[in-house]
Coordinates of C-alpha atoms in Angstrom, one line a residue:
X1 CA 0.0 0.0 0.0
X2 CA 1.4 3.4 -1.0
X3 CA 1.3 6.3 1.4
X4 CA 3.5 8.5 -0.7
X5 CA 2.4 12.0 -1.6
X6 CA 2.2 12.8 -5.3
X7 CA 3.3 16.2 -6.4
X8 CA 0.9 18.3 -8.5
X9 CA 3.3 17.9 -11.5
X10 CA 3.2 14.0 -11.2
X11 CA -0.5 14.0 -10.3
X12 CA -1.8 15.3 -13.5
X13 CA 0.1 13.7 -16.4
X14 CA -1.4 13.8 -19.9
X15 CA -3.4 10.9 -21.2
X16 CA -0.9 10.9 -24.2
X17 CA 1.7 9.6 -21.8
X18 CA 0.1 6.3 -22.0
X19 CA 1.1 6.0 -25.6
X20 CA 4.7 6.7 -25.3
X21 CA 7.1 4.0 -26.5
X22 CA 7.7 2.4 -23.2
X23 CA 4.0 1.7 -22.6
X24 CA 2.4 1.8 -26.1
X25 CA 2.0 -1.9 -26.7
X26 CA 0.7 -2.4 -23.2
X27 CA -1.8 0.3 -23.6
X28 CA -3.0 -1.2 -27.0
X29 CA -3.4 -4.7 -25.5
X30 CA -5.2 -3.6 -22.3
X31 CA -7.3 -1.2 -24.2
X32 CA -8.0 -4.0 -26.7
X33 CA -9.1 -6.4 -24.0
X34 CA -11.5 -3.7 -22.6
X35 CA -12.6 -2.9 -26.1
X36 CA -13.7 -6.5 -26.8
X37 CA -15.9 -6.5 -23.6
X38 CA -17.2 -2.9 -24.2
X39 CA -18.2 -3.3 -27.9
X40 CA -19.8 -6.7 -27.1
X41 CA -21.9 -5.1 -24.4
X42 CA -23.4 -2.6 -26.8
X43 CA -23.8 -5.2 -29.6
X44 CA -25.8 -7.3 -27.2
X45 CA -27.8 -4.4 -25.8
X46 CA -28.8 -3.4 -29.4
X47 CA -29.4 -7.0 -30.6
X48 CA -31.6 -8.4 -27.6
X49 CA -34.9 -7.2 -28.8
X50 CA -34.2 -8.7 -32.3
X51 CA -32.9 -12.0 -30.7
X52 CA -36.1 -12.5 -28.6
X53 CA -38.2 -11.8 -31.7
X54 CA -36.3 -14.3 -33.7
X55 CA -35.9 -17.2 -31.3
X56 CA -38.1 -16.2 -28.3
X57 CA -37.2 -16.0 -24.7
X58 CA -38.5 -12.6 -23.5
X59 CA -38.9 -13.9 -20.0
X60 CA -35.1 -14.7 -20.1
X61 CA -34.2 -11.2 -21.4
X62 CA -32.3 -10.1 -18.2
X63 CA -30.6 -13.5 -18.0
X64 CA -28.5 -12.6 -21.1
X65 CA -26.8 -10.0 -18.9
X66 CA -26.9 -11.7 -15.6
X67 CA -25.4 -15.0 -16.6
X68 CA -22.7 -13.1 -18.4
X69 CA -21.7 -11.1 -15.4
X70 CA -22.1 -14.0 -13.0
X71 CA -19.6 -15.9 -15.1
X72 CA -17.3 -12.9 -15.1
X73 CA -17.1 -13.1 -11.3
X74 CA -15.4 -16.5 -11.7
X75 CA -13.0 -15.2 -14.3
X76 CA -12.0 -12.1 -12.3
X77 CA -11.6 -14.2 -9.1
X78 CA -9.2 -16.7 -10.9
X79 CA -6.9 -13.7 -11.7
X80 CA -6.5 -13.1 -8.0
X81 CA -6.3 -16.7 -6.8
X82 CA -4.5 -18.2 -9.8
X83 CA -1.6 -20.7 -9.2
X84 CA 1.9 -19.0 -8.9
X85 CA 3.0 -20.6 -12.1
X86 CA 0.2 -18.9 -14.1
X87 CA 1.4 -15.4 -15.1
X88 CA -0.9 -12.5 -15.9
X89 CA -0.2 -12.6 -19.7
X90 CA -1.2 -16.3 -19.8
X91 CA -4.4 -15.4 -18.1
X92 CA -4.9 -12.8 -20.8
X93 CA -4.6 -15.5 -23.5
X94 CA -7.1 -17.7 -21.7
X95 CA -9.6 -14.8 -21.4
X96 CA -9.4 -13.9 -25.1
X97 CA -9.8 -17.5 -26.2
X98 CA -12.9 -18.0 -23.9
X99 CA -14.4 -14.8 -25.1
X100 CA -14.0 -16.0 -28.7
X101 CA -15.5 -19.4 -28.0
X102 CA -18.5 -17.7 -26.2
X103 CA -19.1 -15.4 -29.1
X104 CA -19.1 -18.3 -31.6
X105 CA -21.7 -20.2 -29.5
X106 CA -24.0 -17.1 -29.5
X107 CA -23.5 -16.8 -33.3
X108 CA -24.8 -20.4 -34.0
X109 CA -27.4 -20.6 -31.1
X110 CA -30.7 -22.0 -32.1
X111 CA -32.5 -21.1 -28.9
X112 CA -32.3 -18.5 -26.2
X113 CA -31.0 -21.2 -23.8
X114 CA -28.0 -21.7 -26.1
X115 CA -27.5 -18.0 -26.3
X116 CA -27.2 -18.0 -22.5
X117 CA -24.6 -20.8 -22.6
X118 CA -22.5 -18.7 -25.0
X119 CA -23.0 -15.7 -22.8
X120 CA -21.7 -17.5 -19.8
X121 CA -18.5 -18.5 -21.7
X122 CA -18.1 -14.9 -23.0
X123 CA -18.6 -13.6 -19.4
X124 CA -15.9 -15.9 -18.1
X125 CA -13.4 -14.6 -20.7
X126 CA -14.6 -11.0 -20.0
X127 CA -13.9 -11.4 -16.3
X128 CA -10.3 -12.4 -17.1
X129 CA -9.8 -9.4 -19.6
X130 CA -11.4 -6.7 -17.5
X131 CA -9.7 -7.8 -14.2
X132 CA -6.3 -8.0 -16.0
X133 CA -6.7 -4.4 -17.3
X134 CA -6.6 -3.2 -13.7
X135 CA -4.1 -5.9 -12.5
X136 CA -1.6 -4.9 -15.2
X137 CA -1.7 -1.2 -14.4
X138 CA 1.2 -1.3 -11.9
X139 CA 3.3 -3.4 -14.2
X140 CA 2.8 -1.3 -17.4
X141 CA 2.7 2.2 -16.0
X142 CA 4.5 4.2 -13.2
X143 CA 2.3 5.3 -10.3
X144 CA 1.5 8.9 -11.5
X145 CA -0.1 7.3 -14.6
X146 CA -2.5 4.9 -12.7
X147 CA -5.4 7.4 -12.7
X148 CA -4.8 8.3 -16.4
X149 CA -4.9 4.5 -17.2
X150 CA -8.2 4.2 -15.5
X151 CA -9.4 7.1 -17.6
X152 CA -8.2 5.4 -20.7
X153 CA -10.8 2.6 -20.0
X154 CA -13.5 5.3 -20.1
X155 CA -12.1 6.4 -23.4
X156 CA -12.4 2.9 -24.8
X157 CA -16.0 2.7 -23.7
X158 CA -16.6 5.9 -25.5
X159 CA -15.2 4.4 -28.7
X160 CA -17.4 1.4 -28.1
X161 CA -20.4 3.8 -27.7
X162 CA -20.2 4.2 -31.5
X163 CA -18.9 0.9 -32.7
X164 CA -21.2 -1.4 -30.7
X165 CA -24.6 0.1 -31.5
X166 CA -23.4 0.6 -35.2
X167 CA -22.5 -3.1 -35.6
X168 CA -25.5 -4.3 -33.5
X169 CA -28.0 -1.9 -35.1
X170 CA -26.9 -2.7 -38.7
X171 CA -27.1 -6.4 -38.2
X172 CA -30.3 -6.1 -36.1
X173 CA -32.0 -4.2 -38.9
X174 CA -31.1 -7.0 -41.3
X175 CA -32.1 -9.8 -39.0
X176 CA -28.5 -10.9 -39.0
X177 CA -27.7 -10.8 -35.3
X178 CA -25.7 -14.0 -35.5
X179 CA -23.1 -12.3 -37.8
X180 CA -22.6 -9.5 -35.2
X181 CA -21.4 -12.1 -32.7
X182 CA -19.3 -13.8 -35.3
X183 CA -17.3 -10.7 -35.8
X184 CA -15.9 -10.9 -32.3
X185 CA -14.3 -14.3 -32.9
X186 CA -11.3 -13.2 -35.2
X187 CA -10.7 -10.1 -32.9
X188 CA -10.4 -12.5 -29.9
X189 CA -8.0 -14.7 -31.8
X190 CA -5.7 -11.7 -32.7
X191 CA -5.7 -10.6 -29.0
X192 CA -4.8 -14.1 -27.8
X193 CA -2.0 -14.5 -30.2
X194 CA -0.5 -11.0 -29.4
X195 CA -0.7 -11.2 -25.6
X196 CA 2.5 -13.2 -24.9
X197 CA 4.6 -11.0 -27.1
X198 CA 3.3 -7.5 -26.2
X199 CA 2.5 -7.8 -22.4
X200 CA 4.9 -8.3 -19.5
X201 CA 4.5 -11.6 -17.6
X202 CA 3.0 -9.7 -14.7
X203 CA 4.9 -11.7 -12.1
X204 CA 5.4 -9.9 -8.8
X205 CA 4.9 -10.0 -5.0
X206 CA 1.5 -11.3 -4.0
X207 CA 0.0 -13.2 -1.1
X208 CA -1.0 -16.7 -2.2
X209 CA -3.9 -18.5 -0.5
X210 CA -6.2 -21.3 -1.2
X211 CA -9.1 -20.6 -3.6
X212 CA -12.1 -19.2 -1.7
X213 CA -14.5 -21.8 -3.3
X214 CA -17.3 -21.4 -0.7
X215 CA -17.5 -17.6 -1.1
X216 CA -17.3 -17.8 -4.9
X217 CA -20.0 -20.5 -5.1
X218 CA -22.3 -18.7 -2.8
X219 CA -22.1 -15.4 -4.7
X220 CA -22.6 -17.0 -8.0
X221 CA -25.5 -19.0 -6.6
X222 CA -27.0 -15.8 -5.1
X223 CA -26.7 -14.1 -8.5
X224 CA -28.4 -17.1 -10.4
X225 CA -31.1 -17.5 -7.8
X226 CA -31.9 -13.9 -8.0
X227 CA -32.0 -14.1 -11.8
X228 CA -34.3 -17.1 -11.6
X229 CA -36.6 -15.0 -9.4
X230 CA -36.7 -12.4 -12.2
X231 CA -38.1 -15.0 -14.6
X232 CA -40.7 -17.1 -12.5
X233 CA -44.4 -16.2 -12.7
X234 CA -45.4 -17.1 -9.2
X235 CA -45.1 -14.1 -6.8
X236 CA -44.6 -16.4 -3.8
X237 CA -41.8 -18.3 -5.4
X238 CA -40.2 -15.0 -6.7
X239 CA -40.2 -13.7 -3.1
X240 CA -38.8 -17.0 -1.7
X241 CA -35.9 -16.9 -4.3
X242 CA -35.1 -13.3 -3.6
X243 CA -34.8 -14.1 0.1
X244 CA -32.6 -17.0 -0.7
X245 CA -30.3 -14.8 -2.7
X246 CA -30.0 -12.4 0.2
X247 CA -29.3 -15.3 2.5
X248 CA -26.5 -16.4 0.1
X249 CA -24.8 -12.9 0.3
X250 CA -25.1 -12.8 4.1
X251 CA -23.5 -16.3 4.3
X252 CA -20.7 -15.2 2.0
X253 CA -20.0 -12.2 4.2
X254 CA -20.0 -14.4 7.3
X255 CA -17.6 -16.9 5.8
X256 CA -15.3 -14.1 4.4
X257 CA -15.1 -12.5 7.9
X258 CA -13.4 -15.6 9.4
X259 CA -12.0 -17.5 6.4
X260 CA -8.2 -18.1 5.8
X261 CA -8.9 -18.3 2.1
X262 CA -10.4 -14.9 1.3
X263 CA -12.1 -13.5 -1.8
X264 CA -11.3 -9.9 -0.9
X265 CA -8.2 -8.2 0.5
X266 CA -7.6 -8.4 4.3
X267 CA -10.0 -6.2 6.4
X268 CA -12.3 -5.4 3.5
X269 CA -15.4 -7.1 4.9
X270 CA -15.6 -4.4 7.6
X271 CA -17.5 -1.2 6.9
X272 CA -14.9 0.7 9.0
X273 CA -12.4 -0.2 6.2
X274 CA -12.0 2.6 3.6
X275 CA -11.4 -0.1 1.0
X276 CA -14.7 -1.7 1.8
X277 CA -16.5 1.7 1.4
X278 CA -14.9 2.2 -2.0
X279 CA -16.0 -1.3 -3.2
X280 CA -19.6 -0.7 -1.9
X281 CA -19.8 2.7 -3.8
X282 CA -18.7 0.8 -7.0
X283 CA -21.3 -1.8 -6.4
X284 CA -24.2 0.5 -5.7
X285 CA -23.4 2.7 -8.7
X286 CA -23.4 -0.2 -11.0
X287 CA -26.6 -1.7 -9.7
X288 CA -28.3 1.6 -10.6
X289 CA -26.7 1.9 -14.0
X290 CA -27.8 -1.6 -15.0
X291 CA -31.4 -0.4 -15.1
X292 CA -30.2 0.5 -18.7
X293 CA -30.6 -3.0 -20.0
X294 CA -34.3 -2.4 -20.6
X295 CA -33.8 1.1 -22.2
X296 CA -33.6 -0.3 -25.9
X297 CA -36.8 -2.2 -25.3
X298 CA -38.7 0.7 -23.8
X299 CA -37.4 3.0 -26.6
X300 CA -38.6 0.6 -29.3
X301 CA -42.0 -0.3 -27.6
X302 CA -43.0 3.0 -26.1
X303 CA -41.2 5.5 -28.4
X304 CA -41.3 3.6 -31.8
X305 CA -37.6 4.1 -32.5
X306 CA -35.7 1.6 -34.7
X307 CA -33.2 -0.9 -33.2
X308 CA -30.1 1.1 -34.5
X309 CA -31.5 4.4 -33.0
X310 CA -32.3 2.7 -29.6
X311 CA -28.8 1.3 -29.6
X312 CA -27.2 4.7 -30.1
X313 CA -29.4 6.3 -27.6
X314 CA -28.6 3.8 -24.8
X315 CA -24.9 4.1 -25.8
X316 CA -25.0 7.7 -24.9
X317 CA -24.8 6.5 -21.3
X318 CA -21.3 5.3 -22.0
X319 CA -20.5 8.5 -23.9
X320 CA -21.6 10.4 -20.7
X321 CA -19.2 8.2 -18.6
X322 CA -16.4 8.9 -21.0
X323 CA -17.1 12.6 -21.1
X324 CA -17.1 12.9 -17.4
X325 CA -14.0 10.7 -17.0
X326 CA -12.0 13.2 -19.1
X327 CA -13.5 16.3 -17.4
X328 CA -12.6 15.1 -13.9
X329 CA -9.4 13.0 -14.6
X330 CA -7.0 15.6 -13.3
X331 CA -8.7 16.2 -9.9
X332 CA -6.9 15.0 -6.8
X333 CA -7.5 14.8 -3.0
X334 CA -10.6 16.5 -1.6
X335 CA -11.7 17.6 -5.1
X336 CA -11.6 14.0 -6.3
X337 CA -13.7 12.9 -3.3
X338 CA -16.2 15.7 -3.8
X339 CA -16.7 14.7 -7.4
X340 CA -17.4 11.1 -6.4
X341 CA -20.2 12.4 -4.2
X342 CA -21.5 14.7 -6.8
X343 CA -21.4 12.0 -9.4
X344 CA -23.5 9.5 -7.3
X345 CA -26.0 12.3 -6.9
X346 CA -26.2 13.0 -10.6
X347 CA -26.7 9.3 -11.4
X348 CA -29.4 8.9 -8.8
X349 CA -31.3 12.0 -10.0
X350 CA -31.0 11.2 -13.7
X351 CA -32.2 7.6 -13.1
X352 CA -35.2 8.9 -11.2
X353 CA -36.0 11.4 -13.9
X354 CA -36.4 8.6 -16.5
X355 CA -39.8 8.0 -14.8
X356 CA -41.0 11.1 -16.4
X357 CA -38.9 11.1 -19.6
X358 CA -38.8 7.5 -20.8
X359 CA -41.7 5.8 -19.1
X360 CA -44.3 7.5 -21.3
X361 CA -46.1 6.5 -24.6
X362 CA -44.6 8.4 -27.5
X363 CA -45.6 6.4 -30.6
X364 CA -44.8 9.3 -33.0
X365 CA -41.3 9.6 -31.6
X366 CA -41.6 13.3 -30.8
X367 CA -38.3 14.9 -30.8
X368 CA -38.7 16.9 -27.5
X369 CA -39.7 13.7 -25.6
X370 CA -36.9 11.7 -27.0
X371 CA -34.4 14.6 -26.4
X372 CA -35.4 14.8 -22.7
X373 CA -35.1 11.0 -22.2
X374 CA -31.7 11.1 -24.0
X375 CA -30.3 13.9 -21.7
X376 CA -31.1 11.8 -18.6
X377 CA -29.6 8.6 -20.2
X378 CA -26.5 10.6 -20.9
X379 CA -26.5 12.0 -17.3
X380 CA -26.7 8.5 -15.8
X381 CA -23.5 7.7 -17.4
X382 CA -22.0 11.1 -16.6
X383 CA -22.6 10.6 -13.0
X384 CA -20.8 7.3 -12.6
X385 CA -18.0 8.5 -14.8
X386 CA -17.3 11.5 -12.7
X387 CA -15.7 9.5 -9.9
X388 CA -15.0 6.0 -11.3
X389 CA -11.3 6.5 -12.1
X390 CA -10.8 8.1 -8.7
X391 CA -12.5 5.1 -7.1
X392 CA -10.0 2.8 -9.0
X393 CA -7.1 4.9 -7.8
X394 CA -8.3 4.6 -4.2
X395 CA -8.3 0.7 -4.6
X396 CA -4.7 0.7 -5.8
X397 CA -3.6 2.9 -3.0
X398 CA -5.5 1.3 -0.3
X399 CA -4.6 -2.3 -1.2
X400 CA -2.8 -4.1 1.6
X401 CA 0.9 -5.1 0.9
X402 CA 1.1 -8.2 -1.3
X403 CA -2.7 -8.1 -2.1
X404 CA -2.8 -5.7 -5.1
X405 CA -3.7 -8.5 -7.4
X406 CA -6.6 -9.4 -5.2
X407 CA -7.6 -5.8 -4.7
X408 CA -7.5 -5.2 -8.5
X409 CA -9.5 -8.3 -9.3
X410 CA -12.0 -7.3 -6.7
X411 CA -12.8 -4.1 -8.8
X412 CA -14.0 -6.4 -11.6
X413 CA -15.8 -8.7 -9.1
X414 CA -17.7 -5.6 -7.8
X415 CA -18.4 -4.6 -11.4
X416 CA -19.7 -8.1 -12.2
X417 CA -21.8 -8.4 -9.0
X418 CA -23.2 -4.8 -9.4
X419 CA -24.2 -5.7 -13.1
X420 CA -25.5 -9.1 -12.1
X421 CA -27.6 -8.0 -9.2
X422 CA -28.7 -4.9 -11.1
X423 CA -29.8 -7.0 -14.1
X424 CA -31.6 -9.5 -11.9
X425 CA -33.3 -6.8 -9.8
X426 CA -34.3 -5.1 -13.0
X427 CA -35.8 -8.4 -14.3
X428 CA -37.7 -8.9 -11.0
X429 CA -39.0 -5.3 -11.0
X430 CA -40.3 -5.3 -14.6
X431 CA -41.7 -8.9 -14.7
X432 CA -43.5 -8.1 -11.4
X433 CA -45.0 -4.9 -12.6
X434 CA -46.5 -5.6 -16.0
X435 CA -43.8 -6.3 -18.6
X436 CA -45.1 -9.8 -19.3
X437 CA -48.6 -9.4 -17.9
X438 CA -50.5 -7.5 -19.3
X439 CA -47.5 -6.8 -21.5
X440 CA -47.5 -4.4 -24.6
X441 CA -47.5 -0.7 -24.2
X442 CA -49.5 -0.7 -20.9
X443 CA -47.2 -3.2 -19.3
X444 CA -44.1 -1.5 -20.5
X445 CA -45.3 1.9 -19.0
X446 CA -45.9 0.5 -15.6
X447 CA -42.7 -1.5 -15.6
X448 CA -40.6 1.4 -16.5
X449 CA -42.1 3.6 -13.8
X450 CA -41.2 1.1 -11.1
X451 CA -37.8 0.2 -12.6
X452 CA -36.3 3.7 -12.6
X453 CA -38.0 4.7 -9.4
X454 CA -36.5 1.7 -7.4
X455 CA -33.1 1.5 -9.1
X456 CA -32.3 5.1 -8.4
X457 CA -32.1 4.2 -4.7
X458 CA -28.7 2.4 -4.7
X459 CA -26.9 5.4 -6.2
X460 CA -28.5 7.6 -3.5
X461 CA -27.1 5.2 -0.8
X462 CA -23.7 5.4 -2.5
X463 CA -23.6 9.2 -1.6
X464 CA -23.5 8.3 2.1
X465 CA -20.5 6.0 1.7
X466 CA -18.8 8.5 -0.6
X467 CA -18.9 11.2 2.1
X468 CA -16.5 9.2 4.3
X469 CA -13.8 8.4 1.8
X470 CA -10.1 9.1 2.6
X471 CA -8.1 11.4 0.2
X472 CA -6.5 9.7 -2.7
X473 CA -3.2 8.3 -1.8
X474 CA -4.0 8.8 1.8

């Protein structure tokens, strides 16, 4: 853990420093891994309405996201608890290969169930790649560039904002969603072949422990049980499954508190730990942001927009994240903490305002109505982007000695859990409030009202945790 004070000159390097000769290839590889994941996210968001129209499975809509991120928990965890003989660049190869295999399965899937299998394999690979992006930061860049490297990931998401919906929308409009998944296969192969040559091995000091199988299994089970709750029709069974999911999380915390084989860095399970508060903020913000998985559906059903337009509009969320990341990247200390608090407030408010802007019937696609909804979609992403790079920097500074790998991988674990629980909760909310019964426009209106009202709350809770953060590097 670093307690060093960074001088103003060192604290605000330019993003272009990441592309100097010493770190160029590392930047391209790490950015490429994040790019695979980010582009695929927007391809899938844009394609899902077309997929369910083609092969059915509307009740499994949220599962396409949930099973993906549940699998990514496993992938990110392996990075932290891998055997000592397995270097980080070997993990990168495995992640790229798994991502390519999963994309191929999605491309040839005859049913929604098969799509979910492919998504699970994709998610496992994505867990590797995203966790490695953070784990490699300290091997590829000097410490003053850590925050800039985190901002780079936001830039990658910004590029994906345009590539993903474009690819997904074009193929959705032509009912050729399978080809969109197939495009990711050769990209994965190239990344797998290049990793051993362009990335350092990533060997360094770390505390090795036994794999925390119990915690991993309980968390994944909780995610899957909550997802199942989102797709069952019986309200009593849905409530029972939701309670079981909560029990799984509570059991995970209880085991982690006293286990020798830990999933998170030492001391993180206590709320008094600053690192615990950072992870909780990440988790809460991501739960809220995952209410976006139904935005393309609501735009198409309620506002009469085409698949490609709905893809671009939801992608503005990532553009907001990117814009905010660049705007706030050079802030440090108290200013960085204030912007984390402000960002959580912006995200919570923008999500709540979608009740009025998105959850309304606009069959003529009136410009003013769509423009208002678009603004709040953008602000949802802007809010989380204001503080995300600073939260990542907090993790790298607060990590206990020898546990930086575990702390870095836990960022991805929080991302995956936030996305998984967010998607599952979104599924429970919309399926409980009319999306399936009565369905159609009336059901979509009711479901959208409840979805954005309830999922604004986690971001609001994150404000409370953000008020108690230490200064970066402190």
